[in-house]
Amino acid sequence: MTEMTIAVSGLSKRYGRTPAVDALSFTVRPGRVTGFVGPNGAGKSTTMRMMMGLDAPDAGTALIGGLPYRELPDPLRVVGALLDAEAVHPGRRARAHLLWQARYNGLPVRRVDEVLEQVGLDPAARRRAGGFSLGMRQRLGIAGALLGDPQVLILDEPVNGLDPEGIRWIRGLLRSLAAEGRTVLVSSHLMGELQDTADHLIVIGRGRLLADTEVDELLAAASDDRVELRTAHRAEAMAVLAAEGGTVSVLGPDALTVTGLGAERIAAELASHAVPFAHLAPHRASLEEAYLDLTREAADYRAHDPAAAPAAAASGSGSGSGSGSDSAEEKGR
Ligand code: ADP
């Protein structure tokens, strides 16, 4: 059997003069959750639409299990997608919507009730989608994606509109789908959203690849060798550690971060100078911090690349404001 990877190669797409996706290449592998992140307007949806054959690339390919979506013999059994949770007729009842999808695609009707239960929508199965909250529409969209019991799942911002219980639920669902050996690609404009969900990350900004990395590696790189220290004797600690060659910065009234020495050495130096401390631990960066580092590097790089000078601001803000007009609010947050 072909391994169900998603292989994106040299993929490009422009709308008018703006490149939405710019020579993007990456591979999404089975058995893990791959996060696809970048600020709003970075090109995630466009890339996912091209994977699903809904947009034609100007150049490059997006293959699923070695084939373009349109050439897959039984596409719904291979790949399920949630691209637009609003794409349900408001007058249609949840179950009827899925029944129609199942019949149209030759899928067994029993799958309808199975997926309704799987996404927790069985109590609302006979309600009209028009009265659903955004979170319920997301669940209905995910139910549709799961209908063909596909090997590959492509979900565009599935966490949008979910309440905290819903967010926990979707984390569990994505992790279990990956644990079953499926290929799971999930996008988000918020890096932190994928902190406990993704194993691997594809980070893009302005249509270009910024990073293709294991989450753990990215976090380790962003954490450097920073150590957090709590002590009521801040000034003495700073003097001792700076004299030993550490770079010390103040984090709070009794908190410091130290780089360049490592936790063991810091403990030994403080002890030998009789400076009491309460807490000493390596700093673990959040994905949000790691992302800020990444986008800062990308912005610096572009600032030094005259050919790309206009893009210098790119995703440098890092907080999700890639394109000014495409704010988080407009995406339904
Ligand atoms: P993301 O999903 O990361 O928010 P998109 O793929 O939606 O990004 O958008 C990438 C860029 O392409 C943005 O600048 C967006 O405005 C533009 N874009 C997306 N779809 C269209 C379209 N149908 N027509 C014109 N521009 C588009």
XYZ file of N, CA and C in Angstrom, residues 91-236:
438
model
N -30.534 25.587 6.232
C -31.841 24.945 6.423
C -31.743 23.449 6.606
N -30.555 22.907 6.361
C -30.432 21.451 6.398
C -30.126 20.955 7.814
N -30.785 19.870 8.182
C -30.514 19.288 9.505
C -29.184 18.543 9.458
N -28.520 18.494 10.623
C -27.161 17.938 10.680
C -27.096 16.529 10.071
N -28.039 15.670 10.506
C -27.991 14.278 10.047
C -28.280 14.196 8.555
N -29.242 15.019 8.094
C -29.605 15.001 6.671
C -28.420 15.453 5.818
N -27.681 16.431 6.329
C -26.499 16.930 5.611
C -25.481 15.810 5.416
N -25.250 15.046 6.488
C -24.261 13.969 6.406
C -24.779 12.798 5.557
N -26.113 12.546 5.665
C -26.716 11.468 4.861
C -26.540 11.751 3.382
N -26.793 13.020 3.046
C -26.648 13.425 1.642
C -25.197 13.214 1.193
N -24.266 13.620 2.040
C -22.840 13.460 1.713
C -22.486 11.978 1.541
N -23.024 11.140 2.438
C -22.714 9.707 2.399
C -23.278 9.077 1.129
N -24.542 9.374 0.843
C -25.191 8.770 -0.339
C -24.493 9.217 -1.613
N -24.206 10.513 -1.662
C -23.587 11.078 -2.871
C -22.243 10.417 -3.147
N -21.562 10.008 -2.081
C -20.222 9.442 -2.235
C -20.171 7.925 -2.073
N -21.344 7.302 -2.020
C -21.391 5.842 -1.939
C -20.819 5.292 -0.636
N -21.011 6.036 0.457
C -20.501 5.572 1.750
C -21.652 4.967 2.547
N -21.362 3.973 3.412
C -22.453 3.330 4.157
C -23.153 4.316 5.103
N -24.473 4.215 5.158
C -25.292 5.123 5.955
C -24.969 5.013 7.453
N -24.555 3.816 7.888
C -24.237 3.666 9.325
C -23.132 4.618 9.758
N -22.262 5.022 8.823
C -21.175 5.938 9.163
C -21.722 7.268 9.680
N -22.913 7.647 9.194
C -23.487 8.936 9.585
C -23.685 8.983 11.095
N -24.320 7.928 11.629
C -24.563 7.940 13.075
C -23.267 7.749 13.854
N -22.347 6.976 13.271
C -21.061 6.796 13.947
C -20.319 8.128 14.097
N -20.254 8.896 13.003
C -19.486 10.146 13.101
C -20.223 11.200 13.937
N -21.559 11.182 13.893
C -22.300 12.128 14.739
C -21.963 11.883 16.205
N -21.880 10.595 16.555
C -21.539 10.262 17.930
C -20.082 10.626 18.227
N -19.222 10.332 17.271
C -17.787 10.597 17.458
C -17.516 12.083 17.737
N -18.271 12.964 17.098
C -18.032 14.400 17.313
C -18.963 14.991 18.370
N -19.771 14.133 19.001
C -20.640 14.602 20.082
C -21.834 15.406 19.608
N -22.257 15.178 18.365
C -23.406 15.938 17.854
C -24.681 15.100 17.816
N -24.634 13.861 18.323
C -25.836 13.025 18.220
C -27.080 13.673 18.835
N -26.951 14.416 19.967
C -28.177 15.034 20.491
C -28.748 16.111 19.568
N -27.909 16.670 18.698
C -28.369 17.759 17.828
C -28.569 17.288 16.390
N -28.581 15.953 16.211
C -28.585 15.395 14.849
C -29.748 15.888 14.004
N -30.897 16.158 14.665
C -32.073 16.540 13.879
C -32.326 18.044 13.906
N -31.340 18.793 14.398
C -31.487 20.259 14.376
C -30.906 20.834 13.088
N -31.453 22.007 12.711
C -30.967 22.649 11.479
C -29.631 23.336 11.736
N -28.722 23.179 10.759
C -27.371 23.723 10.906
C -27.385 25.247 11.074
N -28.423 25.903 10.536
C -28.519 27.367 10.635
C -28.558 27.852 12.070
N -29.051 27.015 12.987
C -29.142 27.415 14.390
C -27.931 26.992 15.202
N -26.930 26.449 14.546
C -25.741 25.958 15.250
C -24.781 27.088 15.582
N -24.090 26.951 16.715
C -22.985 27.865 17.031
C -21.820 27.518 16.103
N -20.827 28.424 16.052
C -19.651 28.152 15.214
C -18.997 26.834 15.639
N -18.929 26.610 16.963
C -18.316 25.384 17.476
C -19.058 24.128 16.994
N -20.404 24.210 16.965
C -21.191 23.052 16.494
C -21.002 22.855 14.998
N -20.899 23.966 14.276
C -20.665 23.832 12.823
C -19.290 23.210 12.568
N -18.310 23.577 13.431
C -16.982 22.954 13.288
C -17.096 21.445 13.499
N -17.864 21.062 14.519
C -18.016 19.627 14.794
C -18.695 18.922 13.620
N -19.700 19.587 13.044
C -20.392 18.991 11.900
C -19.423 18.850 10.713
N -18.602 19.864 10.511
C -17.605 19.800 9.430
C -16.611 18.670 9.659
N -16.221 18.486 10.919
C -15.272 17.402 11.238
C -15.956 16.045 11.026
N -17.243 15.972 11.389
C -18.006 14.733 11.150
C -17.982 14.402 9.659
N -18.179 15.409 8.831
C -18.154 15.213 7.377
C -16.799 14.710 6.910
N -15.741 15.272 7.513
C -14.382 14.867 7.122
C -14.116 13.405 7.495
N -14.750 12.942 8.595
C -14.489 11.586 9.091
C -15.358 10.519 8.409
N -16.357 10.986 7.664
C -17.387 10.096 7.115
C -16.822 8.892 6.359
N -15.833 9.123 5.533
C -15.273 8.023 4.729
C -14.195 7.231 5.446
N -14.048 7.457 6.762
C -13.020 6.804 7.563
C -11.646 6.922 6.875
N -11.274 8.165 6.514
C -10.105 8.354 5.643
C -8.775 8.191 6.373
N -7.749 7.879 5.576
C -6.384 7.747 6.088
C -5.755 9.113 6.330
N -6.250 10.109 5.599
C -5.641 11.448 5.646
C -6.706 12.462 6.059
N -6.352 13.329 7.010
C -7.289 14.378 7.410
C -6.640 15.743 7.248
N -7.374 16.641 6.618
C -6.880 17.996 6.383
C -7.906 18.948 6.995
N -7.521 19.580 8.090
C -8.498 20.395 8.826
C -7.999 21.831 8.935
N -8.775 22.753 8.386
C -8.377 24.158 8.383
C -9.002 24.865 9.593
N -8.180 25.269 10.524
C -8.603 25.989 11.736
C -9.779 25.304 12.459
N -9.653 24.013 12.774
C -10.789 23.321 13.386
C -11.080 23.767 14.816
N -10.125 24.434 15.442
C -10.311 24.836 16.839
C -11.135 26.120 16.946
N -11.203 26.849 15.819
C -11.960 28.094 15.780
C -13.376 27.929 16.314
N -13.736 28.743 17.276
C -15.117 28.735 17.752
C -15.423 27.672 18.784
N -14.454 26.812 19.100
C -14.718 25.786 20.105
C -14.509 26.358 21.515
N -15.331 25.899 22.441
C -15.154 26.309 23.841
C -14.039 25.433 24.445
N -13.612 25.732 25.690
C -12.487 24.970 26.249
C -12.701 23.462 26.242
N -13.933 23.045 26.479
C -14.212 21.590 26.451
C -14.019 21.073 25.028
N -14.482 21.868 24.065
C -14.343 21.494 22.652
C -12.884 21.432 22.233
N -12.084 22.350 22.751
C -10.655 22.376 22.408
C -9.975 21.117 22.942
N -10.323 20.760 24.184
C -9.749 19.542 24.764
C -10.188 18.322 23.952
N -11.464 18.338 23.552
C -11.989 17.219 22.774
C -11.228 17.071 21.451
N -11.025 18.204 20.776
C -10.398 18.071 19.450
C -8.941 17.643 19.571
N -8.266 18.105 20.643
C -6.893 17.628 20.872
C -6.868 16.118 20.959
N -7.776 15.581 21.773
C -7.847 14.131 21.966
C -8.153 13.425 20.652
N -9.096 13.991 19.897
C -9.488 13.374 18.624
C -8.295 13.334 17.658
N -7.607 14.461 17.518
C -6.480 14.522 16.575
C -5.375 13.559 16.994
N -5.120 13.513 18.315
C -4.062 12.625 18.800
C -4.443 11.161 18.537
N -5.727 10.834 18.743
C -6.099 9.425 18.551
C -6.111 9.074 17.067
N -6.490 10.000 16.204
C -6.455 9.718 14.757
C -5.017 9.464 14.307
N -4.087 10.258 14.840
C -2.670 10.075 14.481
C -2.157 8.756 15.049
N -2.596 8.429 16.278
C -2.136 7.187 16.911
C -2.616 5.955 16.128
N -3.733 6.119 15.412
C -4.216 5.015 14.566
C -3.426 4.924 13.261
N -2.446 5.798 13.108
C -1.589 5.739 11.918
C -2.033 6.653 10.791
N -3.007 7.512 11.071
C -3.483 8.401 10.007
C -2.564 9.609 9.855
N -2.706 10.249 8.708
C -1.955 11.466 8.416
C -2.859 12.644 8.775
N -2.431 13.460 9.717
C -3.307 14.518 10.213
C -2.624 15.876 10.030
N -3.213 16.715 9.201
C -2.692 18.067 8.992
C -3.723 19.053 9.512
N -3.313 19.907 10.436
C -4.266 20.818 11.059
C -3.676 22.225 11.092
N -4.439 23.186 10.591
C -3.888 24.543 10.540
C -4.378 25.375 11.710
N -3.584 26.392 12.015
C -3.987 27.361 13.031
C -3.192 28.641 12.826
N -3.821 29.791 13.107
C -3.048 31.035 13.051
C -2.469 31.334 14.433
N -2.797 30.480 15.412
C -2.280 30.656 16.770
C -1.382 29.488 17.129
N -0.104 29.787 17.253
C 0.865 28.750 17.540
C 0.542 28.020 18.847
N 0.166 28.776 19.864
C -0.072 28.197 21.180
C -1.169 27.149 21.157
N -2.100 27.314 20.215
C -3.226 26.410 20.109
C -2.755 24.971 19.862
N -1.583 24.832 19.227
C -1.105 23.500 18.851
C -0.042 22.974 19.809
N 0.225 23.753 20.854
C 1.293 23.404 21.804
C 1.213 21.954 22.285
N 0.025 21.521 22.671
C -0.100 20.169 23.218
C -0.712 19.196 22.213
N -0.791 19.610 20.961
C -1.469 18.772 19.978
C -0.523 18.255 18.905
N 0.302 19.152 18.367
C 1.115 18.777 17.201
C 2.436 18.131 17.616
N 2.892 17.170 16.792
C 4.220 16.581 16.951
C 5.199 17.308 16.047
N 4.685 17.738 14.921
C 5.540 18.330 13.898
C 4.887 19.629 13.433
N 5.697 20.567 12.997
C 5.137 21.848 12.550
C 5.682 22.256 11.193
N 4.783 22.741 10.354
C 5.154 23.432 9.132
C 4.750 24.880 9.376
N 5.726 25.775 9.406
C 5.429 27.180 9.686
C 5.614 27.976 8.406
N 4.593 28.754 8.034
C 4.731 29.584 6.835
C 4.411 31.040 7.147
N 4.940 31.928 6.344
C 4.653 33.352 6.425
C 4.706 33.902 5.013
N 3.701 34.681 4.649
C 3.631 35.230 3.290
C 3.833 34.168 2.218
N 3.241 33.024 2.429
C 3.278 31.975 1.412
C 4.558 31.173 1.370
N 5.548 31.569 2.210
C 6.841 30.866 2.152
C 7.070 30.024 3.395
N 7.875 28.974 3.202
C 8.192 28.093 4.315
C 9.168 28.781 5.273
N 8.808 28.854 6.553
C 9.727 29.405 7.556
C 10.389 28.297 8.366
N 9.661 27.207 8.576
C 10.245 26.102 9.342
C 9.465 24.826 9.086
N 10.184 23.722 9.103
C 9.605 22.389 8.947
C 10.329 21.588 10.024
N 9.706 21.415 11.179
C 10.459 20.983 12.357
C 9.619 20.179 13.336
N 10.294 19.316 14.082
C 9.636 18.667 15.212
C 9.326 19.747 16.247
N 8.195 19.622 16.922
C 7.839 20.595 17.954
C 8.918 20.635 19.040
N 9.386 19.444 19.451
C 10.385 19.380 20.521
C 11.672 20.109 20.142
N 12.100 19.920 18.898
C 13.334 20.582 18.447
C 13.182 22.088 18.449
N 12.024 22.533 17.973
C 11.785 23.973 17.906
C 11.790 24.570 19.309
N 11.135 23.868 20.232
C 11.073 24.370 21.610
C 12.461 24.369 22.249
N 13.242 23.317 21.980
C 14.581 23.249 22.571
C 15.436 24.398 22.035
N 15.329 24.657 20.722
C 16.124 25.736 20.127
C 15.723 27.082 20.720
N 14.409 27.266 20.912
C 13.942 28.557 21.422
C 14.246 28.715 22.911
N 14.390 27.582 23.593
C 14.648 27.663 25.030
C 16.109 28.004 25.314
N 16.982 27.858 24.294
C 18.439 28.057 24.443
C 18.921 27.276 25.652
N 19.787 27.929 26.407
C 20.198 27.308 27.659
C 19.752 28.220 28.795
N 18.576 28.831 28.564
C 18.091 29.781 29.557
C 17.631 29.072 30.834
N 18.003 29.629 31.951
C 17.627 29.047 33.233
C 16.875 30.108 34.033
N 15.799 29.699 34.663
C 15.044 30.638 35.503
C 15.434 30.441 36.952
N 15.605 31.556 37.609
C 16.085 31.516 38.984
C 15.220 32.415 39.854
N 14.800 31.894 41.009
C 14.077 32.734 41.971
C 14.919 32.878 43.227
N 15.110 34.131 43.621
C 15.882 34.381 44.838
C 15.483 35.731 45.423
N 15.412 35.779 46.727
C 15.118 37.055 47.397
C 16.377 37.937 47.402
N 17.505 37.364 46.984
C 18.788 38.095 46.987
C 19.219 38.371 45.553
N 18.353 39.093 44.868
C 18.530 39.270 43.429
C 19.849 39.951 43.077
N 20.148 41.037 43.780
C 21.344 41.812 43.432
C 22.622 40.991 43.616
N 22.703 40.258 44.756
C 23.901 39.432 44.987
C 24.015 38.345 43.913
